[in-house]
Amino acid sequence: SPWGEGRPGWHIECSAMSSDLLGSCIDLKAGGADLKFPHHENQMAQIEAHFNCAKCVSYFLHSGHLQIEGLKMSKSLKNFITVREALECYSARQMRFLFLLHRYHEPMEYSANTMSAAVDLERRFGAFELSFGARLREAAAAERAASSSGGGGGEQQRLVVKWSAEERELHSVLLEKQRAVDAALRAGIDTPSALKALEQLVRATNTYMQEVPGAERGSNLLQAVGR
């Protein structure tokens, strides 16, 4: 440039656009990991100099690159795949599991192996949703039947079942995994750890439903699991 070394035009266009829309302070700014320096560094310098402020961005989210067979996805390398092309081979839900299996700021590999893991995980969660939904419907039907056979005076009687050791164990796992998911998402949006905690809750719930087959048992607890 005529002002010295560097490419100020590359940064100033983003500085100008964001400042025009958001002013001197941006709550959250995202971009690829390769934009940390010099692009975002220069944007901060330009905005803070223009507005005479100390901090123009509160938080950055720098995402890792998508890799194809170990290389950064790039048109120039001819290893480019579009979302539409990926959806010809996999479902949107399977693709979401692929993203959840990786930290947002780390490189993500798109390959047959990584998609195989995502497909398997999506299958297991899908199977759980079917059996879990059936159990809740059975519990609702049992509750309706108990209510319809209520005593006199027009008052409906609810079937009350005390928690056994199995209910207490599942409730303990539910509370533990709720805390684990919350902690993982607060710790840099750690979706792999959150997903692992949900897997463990699914296994514990499956075990409970196998050991306690009665539809009327633990219906409120299972509804809490579903939430």
Short mmCIF file of C-alpha atoms in Angstrom, two decimals:
data_model
loop_
_atom_site.label_atom_id
_atom_site.label_comp_id
_atom_site.label_asym_id
_atom_site.label_seq_id
_atom_site.Cartn_x
_atom_site.Cartn_y
_atom_site.Cartn_z
CA SER A 1 0.00 0.00 0.00
CA PRO A 2 1.12 3.63 -0.39
CA TRP A 3 1.13 4.01 3.43
CA GLY A 4 3.59 1.22 4.18
CA GLU A 5 3.89 -2.56 4.38
CA GLY A 6 0.76 -4.63 4.78
CA ARG A 7 -2.71 -4.81 3.29
CA PRO A 8 -4.92 -2.37 5.22
CA GLY A 9 -7.79 -2.68 2.75
CA TRP A 10 -8.25 -6.34 3.66
CA HIS A 11 -9.00 -5.41 7.29
CA ILE A 12 -10.59 -1.97 6.97
CA GLU A 13 -13.55 -3.23 4.97
CA CYS A 14 -14.54 -5.54 7.87
CA SER A 15 -13.83 -2.83 10.44
CA ALA A 16 -16.04 -0.38 8.53
CA MET A 17 -18.92 -2.83 8.04
CA SER A 18 -19.02 -4.04 11.64
CA SER A 19 -18.68 -0.50 13.04
CA ASP A 20 -21.48 0.76 10.80
CA LEU A 21 -23.83 -1.93 12.10
CA LEU A 22 -22.65 -2.46 15.68
CA GLY A 23 -20.75 0.64 16.69
CA SER A 24 -17.60 0.59 18.81
CA CYS A 25 -18.25 -2.65 20.73
CA ILE A 26 -19.02 -6.15 19.45
CA ASP A 27 -20.22 -8.73 21.98
CA LEU A 28 -19.25 -11.81 19.98
CA LYS A 29 -17.12 -12.11 16.84
CA ALA A 30 -16.53 -15.36 14.97
CA GLY A 31 -14.20 -16.49 12.25
CA GLY A 32 -11.74 -19.16 11.23
CA ALA A 33 -8.66 -19.87 13.31
CA ASP A 34 -6.48 -18.43 10.53
CA LEU A 35 -8.08 -14.99 11.09
CA LYS A 36 -6.69 -14.53 14.61
CA PHE A 37 -3.64 -12.81 13.15
CA PRO A 38 -3.31 -10.57 11.30
CA HIS A 39 -6.95 -10.00 10.33
CA HIS A 40 -8.69 -9.72 13.69
CA GLU A 41 -5.66 -8.10 15.32
CA ASN A 42 -5.78 -5.35 12.71
CA GLN A 43 -9.53 -4.95 12.94
CA MET A 44 -9.24 -4.40 16.69
CA ALA A 45 -6.46 -1.86 16.21
CA GLN A 46 -8.45 0.06 13.59
CA ILE A 47 -11.77 0.11 15.50
CA GLU A 48 -10.19 0.98 18.84
CA ALA A 49 -8.13 3.76 17.25
CA HIS A 50 -11.16 5.19 15.45
CA PHE A 51 -13.46 5.16 18.50
CA ASN A 52 -10.69 5.76 21.05
CA CYS A 53 -11.88 2.76 23.09
CA ALA A 54 -9.99 0.09 25.01
CA LYS A 55 -11.84 -3.08 23.89
CA CYS A 56 -13.96 -3.39 20.77
CA VAL A 57 -14.65 -7.16 20.98
CA SER A 58 -15.77 -8.90 24.17
CA TYR A 59 -15.41 -12.50 22.97
CA PHE A 60 -13.96 -14.27 19.94
CA LEU A 61 -15.02 -17.66 18.58
CA HIS A 62 -12.29 -18.93 16.27
CA SER A 63 -13.39 -22.14 14.60
CA GLY A 64 -11.05 -24.90 13.49
CA HIS A 65 -10.65 -25.72 9.82
CA LEU A 66 -12.56 -28.45 8.06
CA GLN A 67 -10.13 -31.05 6.75
CA ILE A 68 -10.60 -33.57 3.96
CA GLU A 69 -8.28 -36.56 4.24
CA GLY A 70 -5.92 -34.64 6.51
CA LEU A 71 -5.75 -31.45 4.40
CA LYS A 72 -7.59 -28.17 4.87
CA MET A 73 -10.63 -28.09 2.60
CA SER A 74 -9.84 -25.71 -0.23
CA LYS A 75 -10.96 -25.17 -3.79
CA SER A 76 -7.35 -24.65 -4.81
CA LEU A 77 -6.46 -28.13 -3.51
CA LYS A 78 -9.51 -29.57 -5.29
CA ASN A 79 -10.66 -31.31 -2.10
CA PHE A 80 -13.81 -29.27 -1.76
CA ILE A 81 -17.24 -30.64 -0.81
CA THR A 82 -20.45 -28.66 -0.38
CA VAL A 83 -23.11 -29.25 2.27
CA ARG A 84 -25.54 -30.23 -0.47
CA GLU A 85 -23.10 -32.88 -1.73
CA ALA A 86 -22.53 -34.23 1.79
CA LEU A 87 -26.30 -34.53 2.32
CA GLU A 88 -26.48 -36.83 -0.70
CA CYS A 89 -24.58 -39.41 1.37
CA TYR A 90 -25.61 -38.61 4.93
CA SER A 91 -28.62 -37.15 6.71
CA ALA A 92 -28.62 -33.69 8.25
CA ARG A 93 -28.91 -35.26 11.70
CA GLN A 94 -25.83 -37.41 11.07
CA MET A 95 -23.90 -34.34 9.97
CA ARG A 96 -24.92 -32.54 13.18
CA PHE A 97 -23.53 -35.42 15.24
CA LEU A 98 -20.25 -35.11 13.33
CA PHE A 99 -19.96 -31.47 14.39
CA LEU A 100 -20.94 -32.25 17.98
CA LEU A 101 -18.17 -34.86 18.19
CA HIS A 102 -15.55 -32.13 17.66
CA ARG A 103 -14.62 -29.02 19.62
CA TYR A 104 -15.55 -25.95 17.59
CA HIS A 105 -12.03 -24.49 17.78
CA GLU A 106 -10.22 -27.68 16.72
CA PRO A 107 -9.77 -28.96 13.16
CA MET A 108 -12.56 -31.30 12.05
CA GLU A 109 -11.87 -34.23 9.75
CA TYR A 110 -14.52 -35.17 7.19
CA SER A 111 -13.85 -38.74 6.15
CA ALA A 112 -15.44 -42.18 6.02
CA ASN A 113 -14.07 -42.97 9.49
CA THR A 114 -15.36 -39.83 11.22
CA MET A 115 -18.73 -40.12 9.52
CA SER A 116 -18.95 -43.77 10.57
CA ALA A 117 -18.65 -42.71 14.21
CA ALA A 118 -21.30 -40.01 13.72
CA VAL A 119 -23.68 -42.42 11.96
CA ASP A 120 -23.30 -45.01 14.72
CA LEU A 121 -23.95 -42.44 17.44
CA GLU A 122 -27.00 -41.09 15.63
CA ARG A 123 -28.33 -44.65 15.28
CA ARG A 124 -27.95 -45.30 19.03
CA PHE A 125 -29.65 -42.07 20.01
CA GLY A 126 -32.43 -42.76 17.49
CA ALA A 127 -33.04 -46.26 18.88
CA PHE A 128 -33.21 -44.82 22.39
CA GLU A 129 -35.72 -42.17 21.34
CA LEU A 130 -38.02 -44.88 19.95
CA SER A 131 -37.93 -47.11 23.05
CA PHE A 132 -38.08 -44.13 25.40
CA GLY A 133 -41.06 -42.64 23.60
CA ALA A 134 -42.89 -45.96 23.72
CA ARG A 135 -42.27 -46.23 27.48
CA LEU A 136 -43.65 -42.73 28.10
CA ARG A 137 -46.77 -43.51 26.05
CA GLU A 138 -47.30 -46.70 28.05
CA ALA A 139 -46.91 -44.76 31.30
CA ALA A 140 -49.43 -42.13 30.14
CA ALA A 141 -51.91 -44.87 29.21
CA ALA A 142 -51.47 -46.57 32.62
CA GLU A 143 -52.03 -43.23 34.37
CA ARG A 144 -55.21 -42.58 32.40
CA ALA A 145 -56.50 -46.05 33.22
CA ALA A 146 -55.79 -45.54 36.93
CA SER A 147 -57.53 -42.16 36.88
CA SER A 148 -60.62 -43.48 35.13
CA SER A 149 -61.06 -46.17 37.78
CA GLY A 150 -61.05 -43.62 40.64
CA GLY A 151 -63.18 -43.93 43.79
CA GLY A 152 -66.50 -42.34 44.65
CA GLY A 153 -67.36 -38.70 45.08
CA GLY A 154 -66.23 -37.98 41.53
CA GLU A 155 -62.62 -37.63 42.64
CA GLN A 156 -59.95 -39.31 40.58
CA GLN A 157 -57.34 -41.37 42.38
CA ARG A 158 -53.73 -41.31 41.18
CA LEU A 159 -51.57 -44.40 41.35
CA VAL A 160 -48.68 -43.65 43.69
CA VAL A 161 -45.54 -45.77 43.48
CA LYS A 162 -42.64 -45.16 45.83
CA TRP A 163 -39.15 -44.94 44.40
CA SER A 164 -37.10 -48.09 44.65
CA ALA A 165 -33.31 -48.39 44.53
CA GLU A 166 -33.49 -48.35 40.71
CA GLU A 167 -35.34 -45.02 40.62
CA ARG A 168 -32.95 -43.47 43.11
CA GLU A 169 -29.98 -44.67 41.08
CA LEU A 170 -31.34 -43.24 37.80
CA HIS A 171 -32.22 -39.97 39.52
CA SER A 172 -28.65 -39.71 40.83
CA VAL A 173 -27.26 -40.32 37.32
CA LEU A 174 -29.65 -37.72 35.86
CA LEU A 175 -28.49 -35.02 38.30
CA GLU A 176 -24.84 -35.92 37.72
CA LYS A 177 -25.13 -35.78 33.93
CA GLN A 178 -27.11 -32.53 34.02
CA ARG A 179 -24.22 -30.96 35.93
CA ALA A 180 -21.71 -32.51 33.53
CA VAL A 181 -23.47 -31.15 30.42
CA ASP A 182 -23.77 -27.69 31.97
CA ALA A 183 -20.09 -27.67 32.96
CA ALA A 184 -18.97 -28.89 29.53
CA LEU A 185 -20.91 -26.24 27.62
CA ARG A 186 -19.63 -23.53 29.96
CA ALA A 187 -16.05 -24.73 29.45
CA GLY A 188 -15.53 -23.44 25.92
CA ILE A 189 -18.64 -25.09 24.43
CA ASP A 190 -17.16 -28.58 24.89
CA THR A 191 -19.79 -30.49 22.92
CA PRO A 192 -17.87 -33.82 22.83
CA SER A 193 -17.86 -33.99 26.64
CA ALA A 194 -21.52 -32.95 26.77
CA LEU A 195 -22.38 -35.64 24.25
CA LYS A 196 -20.47 -38.25 26.27
CA ALA A 197 -22.47 -37.34 29.38
CA LEU A 198 -25.72 -37.70 27.41
CA GLU A 199 -24.57 -41.11 26.14
CA GLN A 200 -24.02 -42.23 29.72
CA LEU A 201 -27.49 -41.00 30.69
CA VAL A 202 -28.98 -42.92 27.76
CA ARG A 203 -27.23 -46.12 28.88
CA ALA A 204 -28.41 -45.67 32.46
CA THR A 205 -31.99 -45.02 31.30
CA ASN A 206 -31.94 -48.07 29.02
CA THR A 207 -30.72 -50.18 31.93
CA TYR A 208 -33.51 -48.85 34.13
CA MET A 209 -36.22 -49.54 31.54
CA GLN A 210 -34.95 -53.11 31.13
CA GLU A 211 -34.75 -53.81 34.86
CA VAL A 212 -38.06 -52.07 35.69
CA PRO A 213 -40.52 -53.01 32.93
CA GLY A 214 -43.71 -51.74 34.61
CA ALA A 215 -45.08 -48.76 32.66
CA GLU A 216 -46.40 -47.09 35.81
CA ARG A 217 -42.98 -47.13 37.49
CA GLY A 218 -40.89 -43.96 37.44
CA SER A 219 -43.00 -42.09 34.90
CA ASN A 220 -42.26 -38.68 36.43
CA LEU A 221 -38.57 -39.51 36.60
CA LEU A 222 -38.50 -40.58 32.96
CA GLN A 223 -40.26 -37.39 31.95
CA ALA A 224 -37.50 -35.47 33.72
CA VAL A 225 -34.92 -37.49 31.75
CA GLY A 226 -36.73 -36.54 28.55
CA ARG A 227 -36.49 -32.86 29.38
#
